[in-house]
Tab-separated table of C-alpha atoms in Angstrom:
chain	number	residue	atom	x	y	z
A	1	UNK	CA	-7.662	13.379	22.864
A	2	UNK	CA	-9.113	16.526	24.427
A	3	UNK	CA	-8.901	15.849	28.143
A	4	UNK	CA	-7.784	13.348	30.775
A	5	UNK	CA	-8.504	12.473	34.393
A	6	UNK	CA	-5.378	11.208	36.138
A	7	UNK	CA	-4.997	9.429	39.467
A	8	UNK	CA	-1.505	10.406	40.601
A	9	UNK	CA	1.051	8.606	42.724
A	10	UNK	CA	-0.187	10.476	45.799
A	11	UNK	CA	-3.792	9.411	45.153
A	12	UNK	CA	-4.911	12.861	44.039
A	13	UNK	CA	-7.344	12.966	41.101
A	14	UNK	CA	-6.551	15.736	38.615
A	15	UNK	CA	-8.216	16.928	35.425
A	16	UNK	CA	-5.997	18.101	32.560
A	17	UNK	CA	-6.585	19.534	29.088
A	18	UNK	CA	-4.762	21.845	26.645
A	19	UNK	CA	-6.131	24.823	28.598
A	20	UNK	CA	-5.834	23.434	32.145
A	21	UNK	CA	-2.537	21.890	33.274
A	22	UNK	CA	-1.266	21.491	29.701
A	23	UNK	CA	2.007	19.866	30.786
A	24	UNK	CA	0.232	17.075	32.637
A	25	UNK	CA	-2.103	16.682	29.662
A	26	UNK	CA	0.767	16.345	27.181
A	27	UNK	CA	2.666	13.702	29.135
A	28	UNK	CA	-0.499	11.816	30.093
A	29	UNK	CA	-1.768	11.463	26.531
A	30	UNK	CA	1.594	10.113	25.361
A	31	UNK	CA	4.007	9.392	28.189
A	32	UNK	CA	4.138	5.640	28.870
A	33	UNK	CA	1.894	5.903	31.926
A	34	UNK	CA	4.460	7.689	34.099
A	35	UNK	CA	2.130	10.447	35.360
A	36	UNK	CA	-0.461	8.118	36.851
A	37	UNK	CA	-3.527	6.052	36.036
A	38	UNK	CA	-5.921	7.404	33.418
A	39	UNK	CA	-9.379	6.953	34.912
A	40	UNK	CA	-11.181	8.881	32.138
A	41	UNK	CA	-10.364	10.382	28.744
A	42	UNK	CA	-12.230	12.817	26.528
A	43	UNK	CA	-11.936	11.961	22.822
A	44	UNK	CA	-12.972	13.927	19.762
A	45	UNK	CA	-14.606	11.485	17.351
A	46	UNK	CA	-16.313	11.438	13.960
A	47	UNK	CA	-19.345	9.422	12.809
A	48	UNK	CA	-18.602	5.888	11.682
A	49	UNK	CA	-17.780	5.688	7.990
A	50	UNK	CA	-17.143	3.259	5.140
A	51	UNK	CA	-13.908	2.855	3.226
A	52	UNK	CA	-13.198	1.677	-0.285
A	53	UNK	CA	-10.101	-0.492	0.016
A	54	UNK	CA	-7.886	-1.144	-3.005
A	55	UNK	CA	-5.032	-3.643	-2.678
A	56	UNK	CA	-2.658	-4.204	-5.602
A	57	UNK	CA	0.844	-5.620	-6.129
A	58	UNK	CA	3.098	-2.964	-7.687
A	59	UNK	CA	6.765	-2.785	-8.649
A	60	UNK	CA	8.606	-1.115	-5.764
A	61	UNK	CA	10.262	1.466	-8.036
A	62	UNK	CA	6.870	2.563	-9.325
A	63	UNK	CA	5.593	2.998	-5.769
A	64	UNK	CA	8.560	5.134	-4.735
A	65	UNK	CA	8.335	7.284	-7.849
A	66	UNK	CA	4.644	8.014	-7.336
A	67	UNK	CA	4.629	8.793	-3.610
A	68	UNK	CA	4.533	12.531	-4.381
A	69	UNK	CA	4.689	15.404	-1.914
A	70	UNK	CA	2.284	15.641	1.047
A	71	UNK	CA	0.044	18.153	-0.768
A	72	UNK	CA	0.250	16.516	-4.205
A	73	UNK	CA	-3.295	15.346	-5.102
A	74	UNK	CA	-1.873	13.035	-7.755
A	75	UNK	CA	0.615	11.350	-5.408
A	76	UNK	CA	-0.102	8.093	-3.644
A	77	UNK	CA	0.114	9.721	-0.206
A	78	UNK	CA	-1.556	13.075	-0.868
A	79	UNK	CA	-4.125	11.604	-3.257
A	80	UNK	CA	-5.539	9.039	-0.804
A	81	UNK	CA	-7.027	9.289	2.655
A	82	UNK	CA	-4.786	6.436	3.787
A	83	UNK	CA	-1.894	4.821	1.952
A	84	UNK	CA	0.649	2.188	2.952
A	85	UNK	CA	2.697	-0.494	1.254
A	86	UNK	CA	4.568	-3.681	2.092
A	87	UNK	CA	7.927	-4.289	0.440
A	88	UNK	CA	9.141	-7.882	0.202
A	89	UNK	CA	12.917	-7.974	0.878
A	90	UNK	CA	15.157	-9.562	-1.774
A	91	UNK	CA	12.640	-8.442	-4.438
A	92	UNK	CA	11.553	-5.225	-6.145
A	93	UNK	CA	7.876	-5.908	-5.486
A	94	UNK	CA	5.413	-4.348	-3.044
A	95	UNK	CA	1.773	-4.741	-2.018
A	96	UNK	CA	0.005	-1.351	-1.991
A	97	UNK	CA	-3.063	-0.463	0.085
A	98	UNK	CA	-5.213	2.603	-0.711
A	99	UNK	CA	-8.163	3.346	1.565
A	100	UNK	CA	-10.578	6.204	0.828
A	101	UNK	CA	-13.848	7.406	2.314
A	102	UNK	CA	-16.915	7.261	0.105
A	103	UNK	CA	-18.894	10.292	-1.028
A	104	UNK	CA	-22.091	10.798	1.040
A	105	UNK	CA	-24.456	9.612	-1.725
A	106	UNK	CA	-22.357	6.564	-2.498
A	107	UNK	CA	-21.960	5.744	1.180
A	108	UNK	CA	-25.740	5.754	1.663
A	109	UNK	CA	-26.166	3.246	-1.155
A	110	UNK	CA	-23.410	0.979	0.189
A	111	UNK	CA	-24.787	1.129	3.743
A	112	UNK	CA	-28.182	0.016	2.510
A	113	UNK	CA	-26.611	-2.824	0.548
A	114	UNK	CA	-24.592	-4.000	3.551
A	115	UNK	CA	-27.663	-3.887	5.803
A	116	UNK	CA	-29.896	-5.833	3.434
A	117	UNK	CA	-27.694	-8.343	1.635
A	118	UNK	CA	-24.180	-8.025	3.023
A	119	UNK	CA	-21.175	-9.404	1.135
A	120	UNK	CA	-22.040	-12.083	-1.396
A	121	UNK	CA	-20.691	-15.653	-1.208
A	122	UNK	CA	-17.974	-14.928	-3.770
A	123	UNK	CA	-16.782	-11.894	-1.823
A	124	UNK	CA	-16.750	-13.837	1.446
A	125	UNK	CA	-14.792	-16.673	-0.138
A	126	UNK	CA	-12.284	-14.253	-1.638
A	127	UNK	CA	-11.812	-12.565	1.740
A	128	UNK	CA	-11.164	-15.909	3.415
A	129	UNK	CA	-8.634	-16.915	0.771
A	130	UNK	CA	-6.724	-13.621	0.995
A	131	UNK	CA	-6.872	-12.973	4.754
A	132	UNK	CA	-6.732	-16.493	6.184
A	133	UNK	CA	-5.437	-19.013	3.663
A	134	UNK	CA	-2.722	-16.843	2.087
A	135	UNK	CA	-1.912	-14.197	4.704
A	136	UNK	CA	-1.829	-16.620	7.636
A	137	UNK	CA	-1.871	-20.327	6.753
A	138	UNK	CA	0.314	-20.263	3.639
A	139	UNK	CA	2.493	-17.481	5.038
A	140	UNK	CA	3.276	-19.571	8.120
A	141	UNK	CA	4.409	-22.415	5.874
A	142	UNK	CA	6.550	-20.003	3.830
A	143	UNK	CA	8.309	-18.785	6.965
A	144	UNK	CA	8.883	-22.275	8.281
A	145	UNK	CA	10.421	-23.281	4.967
A	146	UNK	CA	12.634	-20.162	4.990
A	147	UNK	CA	13.760	-21.111	8.499
A	148	UNK	CA	14.632	-24.656	7.448
A	149	UNK	CA	16.246	-23.704	4.111
A	150	UNK	CA	17.358	-20.033	4.310
A	151	UNK	CA	18.810	-19.888	0.799
A	152	UNK	CA	15.333	-20.212	-0.768
A	153	UNK	CA	14.069	-17.045	0.995
A	154	UNK	CA	14.456	-14.723	-2.043
A	155	UNK	CA	12.449	-17.104	-4.236
A	156	UNK	CA	9.791	-17.516	-1.552
A	157	UNK	CA	9.457	-13.743	-1.230
A	158	UNK	CA	9.078	-13.409	-4.985
A	159	UNK	CA	6.215	-15.909	-4.895
A	160	UNK	CA	4.595	-14.211	-1.894
A	161	UNK	CA	4.756	-10.822	-3.629
A	162	UNK	CA	2.688	-12.174	-6.514
A	163	UNK	CA	0.354	-14.492	-4.603
A	164	UNK	CA	-2.078	-11.788	-3.444
A	165	UNK	CA	-4.128	-10.750	-6.470
A	166	UNK	CA	-5.607	-7.227	-6.771
A	167	UNK	CA	-8.903	-6.709	-5.009
A	168	UNK	CA	-11.288	-3.850	-4.212
A	169	UNK	CA	-14.021	-3.907	-1.592
A	170	UNK	CA	-16.133	-1.596	0.596
A	171	UNK	CA	-16.426	-2.153	4.339
A	172	UNK	CA	-16.683	-0.259	7.642
A	173	UNK	CA	-13.414	1.421	8.585
A	174	UNK	CA	-12.764	-0.861	11.575
A	175	UNK	CA	-12.988	-3.903	9.297
A	176	UNK	CA	-10.508	-2.407	6.826
A	177	UNK	CA	-7.928	-1.220	9.357
A	178	UNK	CA	-7.940	-4.363	11.516
A	179	UNK	CA	-6.519	-7.609	10.138
A	180	UNK	CA	-5.796	-10.992	11.705
A	181	UNK	CA	-2.110	-11.804	12.093
A	182	UNK	CA	-1.573	-15.362	13.310
A	183	UNK	CA	2.062	-15.748	12.212
A	184	UNK	CA	4.295	-14.850	15.150
A	185	UNK	CA	7.061	-12.317	14.551
A	186	UNK	CA	9.280	-9.688	16.178
A	187	UNK	CA	8.988	-6.080	15.102
A	188	UNK	CA	10.903	-2.828	15.272
A	189	UNK	CA	9.429	0.373	13.808
A	190	UNK	CA	11.114	3.739	13.282
A	191	UNK	CA	9.644	7.075	12.251
A	192	UNK	CA	11.935	8.862	9.792
A	193	UNK	CA	11.614	12.227	8.024
A	194	UNK	CA	9.558	11.520	4.948
A	195	UNK	CA	12.088	13.047	2.570
A	196	UNK	CA	14.636	10.384	3.634
A	197	UNK	CA	12.384	7.359	3.093
A	198	UNK	CA	13.773	6.320	-0.301
A	199	UNK	CA	17.364	6.549	0.980
A	200	UNK	CA	16.513	4.480	4.049
A	201	UNK	CA	14.882	1.699	2.013
A	202	UNK	CA	17.782	1.711	-0.447
A	203	UNK	CA	20.263	1.362	2.422
A	204	UNK	CA	18.303	-1.529	3.943
A	205	UNK	CA	18.154	-3.262	0.562
A	206	UNK	CA	21.900	-2.784	0.036
A	207	UNK	CA	22.707	-4.132	3.516
A	208	UNK	CA	20.609	-7.244	2.901
A	209	UNK	CA	22.511	-7.877	-0.343
A	210	UNK	CA	25.912	-7.402	1.329
A	211	UNK	CA	25.213	-9.297	4.533
A	212	UNK	CA	23.455	-12.349	3.142
A	213	UNK	CA	20.799	-12.013	5.851
A	214	UNK	CA	17.547	-13.754	4.914
A	215	UNK	CA	14.268	-11.994	5.790
A	216	UNK	CA	11.004	-13.683	4.744
A	217	UNK	CA	8.799	-10.980	6.337
A	218	UNK	CA	7.805	-7.828	4.409
A	219	UNK	CA	8.824	-4.300	5.435
A	220	UNK	CA	5.777	-2.148	6.198
A	221	UNK	CA	5.783	1.556	5.264
A	222	UNK	CA	3.082	4.044	6.266
A	223	UNK	CA	2.789	7.817	6.556
A	224	UNK	CA	1.598	10.481	9.008
A	225	UNK	CA	1.250	14.249	9.069
A	226	UNK	CA	3.218	16.321	11.611
A	227	UNK	CA	1.729	16.965	15.047
A	228	UNK	CA	2.626	18.908	18.194
A	229	UNK	CA	2.434	16.133	20.819
A	230	UNK	CA	5.606	16.375	22.906
A	231	UNK	CA	6.687	12.730	22.657
A	232	UNK	CA	4.981	11.835	19.372
A	233	UNK	CA	7.191	10.130	16.811
A	234	UNK	CA	5.706	12.543	14.220
A	235	UNK	CA	6.384	15.654	16.321
A	236	UNK	CA	7.070	18.615	14.041
A	237	UNK	CA	7.753	16.783	10.782
A	238	UNK	CA	6.192	14.904	7.877
A	239	UNK	CA	6.837	11.297	8.782
A	240	UNK	CA	7.249	7.914	7.138
A	241	UNK	CA	7.187	4.829	9.348
A	242	UNK	CA	9.453	1.917	8.450
A	243	UNK	CA	8.558	-1.275	10.316
A	244	UNK	CA	10.891	-4.256	9.973
A	245	UNK	CA	9.794	-7.734	11.040
A	246	UNK	CA	11.429	-11.099	11.486
A	247	UNK	CA	9.797	-14.495	11.909
A	248	UNK	CA	9.811	-15.551	15.573
A	249	UNK	CA	11.852	-18.713	14.854
A	250	UNK	CA	14.636	-16.749	13.144
A	251	UNK	CA	17.336	-14.559	14.759
A	252	UNK	CA	16.496	-10.865	14.510
A	253	UNK	CA	19.375	-9.086	16.295
A	254	UNK	CA	21.734	-8.586	13.355
A	255	UNK	CA	18.977	-7.333	11.053
A	256	UNK	CA	17.440	-4.973	13.606
A	257	UNK	CA	20.836	-3.585	14.643
A	258	UNK	CA	21.671	-2.796	11.015
A	259	UNK	CA	18.356	-1.032	10.419
A	260	UNK	CA	18.792	0.910	13.650
A	261	UNK	CA	22.171	2.191	12.464
A	262	UNK	CA	20.674	3.222	9.118
A	263	UNK	CA	17.747	5.188	10.566
A	264	UNK	CA	20.008	6.808	13.175
A	265	UNK	CA	21.722	8.704	10.356
A	266	UNK	CA	18.458	10.532	9.527
A	267	UNK	CA	17.179	11.107	13.063
A	268	UNK	CA	14.846	8.117	13.267
A	269	UNK	CA	12.544	7.917	16.293
A	270	UNK	CA	11.510	4.432	17.482
A	271	UNK	CA	7.962	3.339	18.249
A	272	UNK	CA	7.690	3.597	22.047
A	273	UNK	CA	5.975	0.228	22.397
A	274	UNK	CA	8.118	-1.873	20.066
A	275	UNK	CA	11.666	-3.179	20.124
A	276	UNK	CA	14.511	-0.667	20.037
A	277	UNK	CA	17.867	0.002	21.693
A	278	UNK	CA	17.760	3.720	22.507
A	279	UNK	CA	17.982	5.374	25.911
A	280	UNK	CA	17.216	8.769	27.447
A	281	UNK	CA	20.384	10.489	26.265
A	282	UNK	CA	19.510	9.797	22.619
A	283	UNK	CA	15.831	10.699	23.034
A	284	UNK	CA	16.901	14.076	24.408
A	285	UNK	CA	18.502	14.769	21.018
A	286	UNK	CA	15.494	13.524	19.025
A	287	UNK	CA	12.637	15.295	20.826
A	288	UNK	CA	12.676	19.094	21.317
A	289	UNK	CA	10.283	18.861	24.305
A	290	UNK	CA	11.894	15.812	25.929
A	291	UNK	CA	13.215	17.685	28.971
A	292	UNK	CA	9.808	19.317	29.464
A	293	UNK	CA	8.181	15.873	29.513
A	294	UNK	CA	10.732	14.551	32.007
A	295	UNK	CA	10.181	17.593	34.242
A	296	UNK	CA	6.435	16.850	34.342
A	297	UNK	CA	7.151	13.207	35.183
A	298	UNK	CA	9.538	14.240	37.982
A	299	UNK	CA	6.976	16.639	39.456
A	300	UNK	CA	4.037	14.215	39.353
A	301	UNK	CA	5.864	11.044	40.467
A	302	UNK	CA	9.126	11.970	42.227
A	303	UNK	CA	9.311	8.618	44.036
A	304	UNK	CA	8.948	6.561	40.851
A	305	UNK	CA	5.774	4.744	41.901
A	306	UNK	CA	4.832	4.231	38.230
A	307	UNK	CA	8.402	3.622	37.042
A	308	UNK	CA	9.869	0.374	35.772
A	309	UNK	CA	13.043	-0.701	34.036
A	310	UNK	CA	11.841	0.442	30.623
A	311	UNK	CA	10.750	3.924	31.715
A	312	UNK	CA	13.998	4.345	33.658
A	313	UNK	CA	15.919	3.613	30.472
A	314	UNK	CA	13.979	5.789	28.020
A	315	UNK	CA	13.116	8.725	30.321
A	316	UNK	CA	15.818	8.433	32.952
A	317	UNK	CA	15.234	7.422	36.587
A	318	UNK	CA	12.832	9.325	38.821
A	319	UNK	CA	14.277	11.853	41.321
A	320	UNK	CA	14.164	9.373	44.217
A	321	UNK	CA	16.196	6.881	42.190
A	322	UNK	CA	18.762	9.556	41.354
A	323	UNK	CA	19.166	10.354	45.078
A	324	UNK	CA	19.588	6.741	46.191
A	325	UNK	CA	22.084	4.551	44.270
A	326	UNK	CA	20.316	1.363	45.423
A	327	UNK	CA	17.090	2.348	43.682
A	328	UNK	CA	18.129	2.090	40.023
A	329	UNK	CA	19.812	-1.315	40.058
A	330	UNK	CA	17.377	-2.695	37.532
A	331	UNK	CA	18.358	-4.585	34.434
A	332	UNK	CA	17.386	-1.802	32.028
A	333	UNK	CA	17.288	1.228	34.293
A	334	UNK	CA	20.950	2.253	34.105
A	335	UNK	CA	20.515	4.460	31.025
A	336	UNK	CA	23.005	2.388	29.031
A	337	UNK	CA	22.240	0.816	25.675
A	338	UNK	CA	21.204	-2.800	26.399
A	339	UNK	CA	22.653	-5.795	24.631
A	340	UNK	CA	20.773	-7.219	21.685
A	341	UNK	CA	19.496	-10.003	23.915
A	342	UNK	CA	18.391	-7.537	26.546
A	343	UNK	CA	16.737	-5.454	23.840
A	344	UNK	CA	14.353	-8.329	23.039
A	345	UNK	CA	13.161	-8.258	26.632
A	346	UNK	CA	12.783	-4.459	26.503
A	347	UNK	CA	10.516	-4.192	23.510
A	348	UNK	CA	7.574	-2.752	25.439
A	349	UNK	CA	6.860	-1.142	28.813
A	350	UNK	CA	6.339	-3.725	31.528
A	351	UNK	CA	3.388	-3.398	33.905
A	352	UNK	CA	4.139	-2.263	37.430
A	353	UNK	CA	4.687	-5.157	39.821
A	354	UNK	CA	2.318	-5.661	42.730
A	355	UNK	CA	4.112	-5.319	46.046
A	356	UNK	CA	3.649	-7.927	48.740
A	357	UNK	CA	2.778	-7.002	52.293
A	358	UNK	CA	5.938	-6.518	54.409
A	359	UNK	CA	6.914	-9.355	56.742
A	360	UNK	CA	8.021	-8.990	60.349
A	361	UNK	CA	11.631	-9.270	59.148
A	362	UNK	CA	11.045	-6.396	56.770
A	363	UNK	CA	9.632	-4.246	59.558
A	364	UNK	CA	12.704	-4.958	61.670
A	365	UNK	CA	15.058	-4.057	58.817
A	366	UNK	CA	13.208	-0.844	58.045
A	367	UNK	CA	13.398	0.181	61.698
A	368	UNK	CA	17.184	-0.187	61.409
A	369	UNK	CA	17.225	2.080	58.354
A	370	UNK	CA	18.166	-0.305	55.530
A	371	UNK	CA	17.217	0.260	51.880
A	372	UNK	CA	14.919	-1.958	49.879
A	373	UNK	CA	12.017	-4.384	50.083
A	374	UNK	CA	12.101	-7.375	52.445
A	375	UNK	CA	14.679	-10.091	51.906
A	376	UNK	CA	14.601	-13.728	52.955
A	377	UNK	CA	17.973	-13.201	54.662
A	378	UNK	CA	18.261	-12.225	58.350
A	379	UNK	CA	18.278	-8.530	59.143
A	380	UNK	CA	22.005	-8.519	59.999
A	381	UNK	CA	22.811	-9.460	56.374
A	382	UNK	CA	20.389	-7.003	54.770
A	383	UNK	CA	23.212	-5.107	53.057
A	384	UNK	CA	23.635	-8.039	50.652
A	385	UNK	CA	20.029	-8.019	49.443
A	386	UNK	CA	19.448	-6.947	45.849
A	387	UNK	CA	17.262	-3.977	46.702
A	388	UNK	CA	15.296	-2.018	44.143
A	389	UNK	CA	13.444	0.644	46.081
A	390	UNK	CA	14.721	2.851	48.869
A	391	UNK	CA	12.400	2.760	51.903
A	392	UNK	CA	13.368	5.415	54.492
A	393	UNK	CA	12.895	4.685	58.181
A	394	UNK	CA	9.475	5.112	59.732
A	395	UNK	CA	9.053	8.229	61.909
A	396	UNK	CA	10.515	7.894	65.326
A	397	UNK	CA	12.466	4.680	64.788
A	398	UNK	CA	16.041	3.752	64.024
A	399	UNK	CA	18.571	5.528	61.812
A	400	UNK	CA	17.798	6.813	58.290
A	401	UNK	CA	19.337	5.247	55.189
A	402	UNK	CA	22.794	6.844	54.662
A	403	UNK	CA	22.104	7.300	50.914
A	404	UNK	CA	18.805	9.112	51.498
A	405	UNK	CA	19.376	11.072	54.689
């Protein structure tokens, strides 16, 4: 991203880029929407390209041994444009995925082939078997069986790890990177320093053995280079992403809590849009530019127009909420770590709620200086309403709210 156009809480339209208003640019390109509405973005792109995709089951120990350093051309990470793998818990097996761009001459030949003939019938049938029959239909049955008979989960995972045979194919990048996932699940993903990846996976494996927890879903591991985005999970360090999943019909809290404790020991940073249990005080320790990002949010939206319970928890409440105690009485906006049940509801930022037009009762209450949106109760009992926003008196009427005056 090279530039943004932001419509702020006050209605002002502002342009931002690395050279012009860099703070607003940083928090707008990765800031959970707290600076305003993005009405336009400027992206740096490359021409569309083809990828050669290679998918193979490997022993997990072999994968971990051959990861290599970031600049090792013989390592799985440094030697491929894109590399990721899926480890099946309760086994020592993994499915590896290596995706590489074609050389210009080879790409021209493949493009011509795709335009004229496209994939042959055998290739199309193989794709359907791997991506629909096995990865979705059969996998749903596997998870339902693991839910009904948990003790067979290790054997089911061993079968799943060997069911997908090796395959190699060439396709446009957006076909390779995007896959259909019809089996419902819950997910938590943490970015950990790459040098700690093996220790993290070993600790997860050991916990599963000790606890007896049954997990039929694979653990996904991918990699990213360091960047300088203020709130990026890869800010300033070589990063490995560890994504744990659990089938939607199975309890996930115990498993996710254990993984969260493990990654906390190595400074893990959670995916902002997936399930996690961290709050602003912990993020301040994990991100060197966290306070800078919060300062930009406070300056651009001091009243918390674009705030919700999730942003209050992970960034702290807006200045108006800090001034008025009645403002931050939301379920997840107190800054405390939510319960495991509350964490399931907090897995992603919630859209801002549309406010209804004030009623005549609301206008009467506001004239008397009470906090909050309209209540169905009479004005004389307004102090018992569960208010969320502080609405000061209108000019020239009544007495201001005691908390905000």
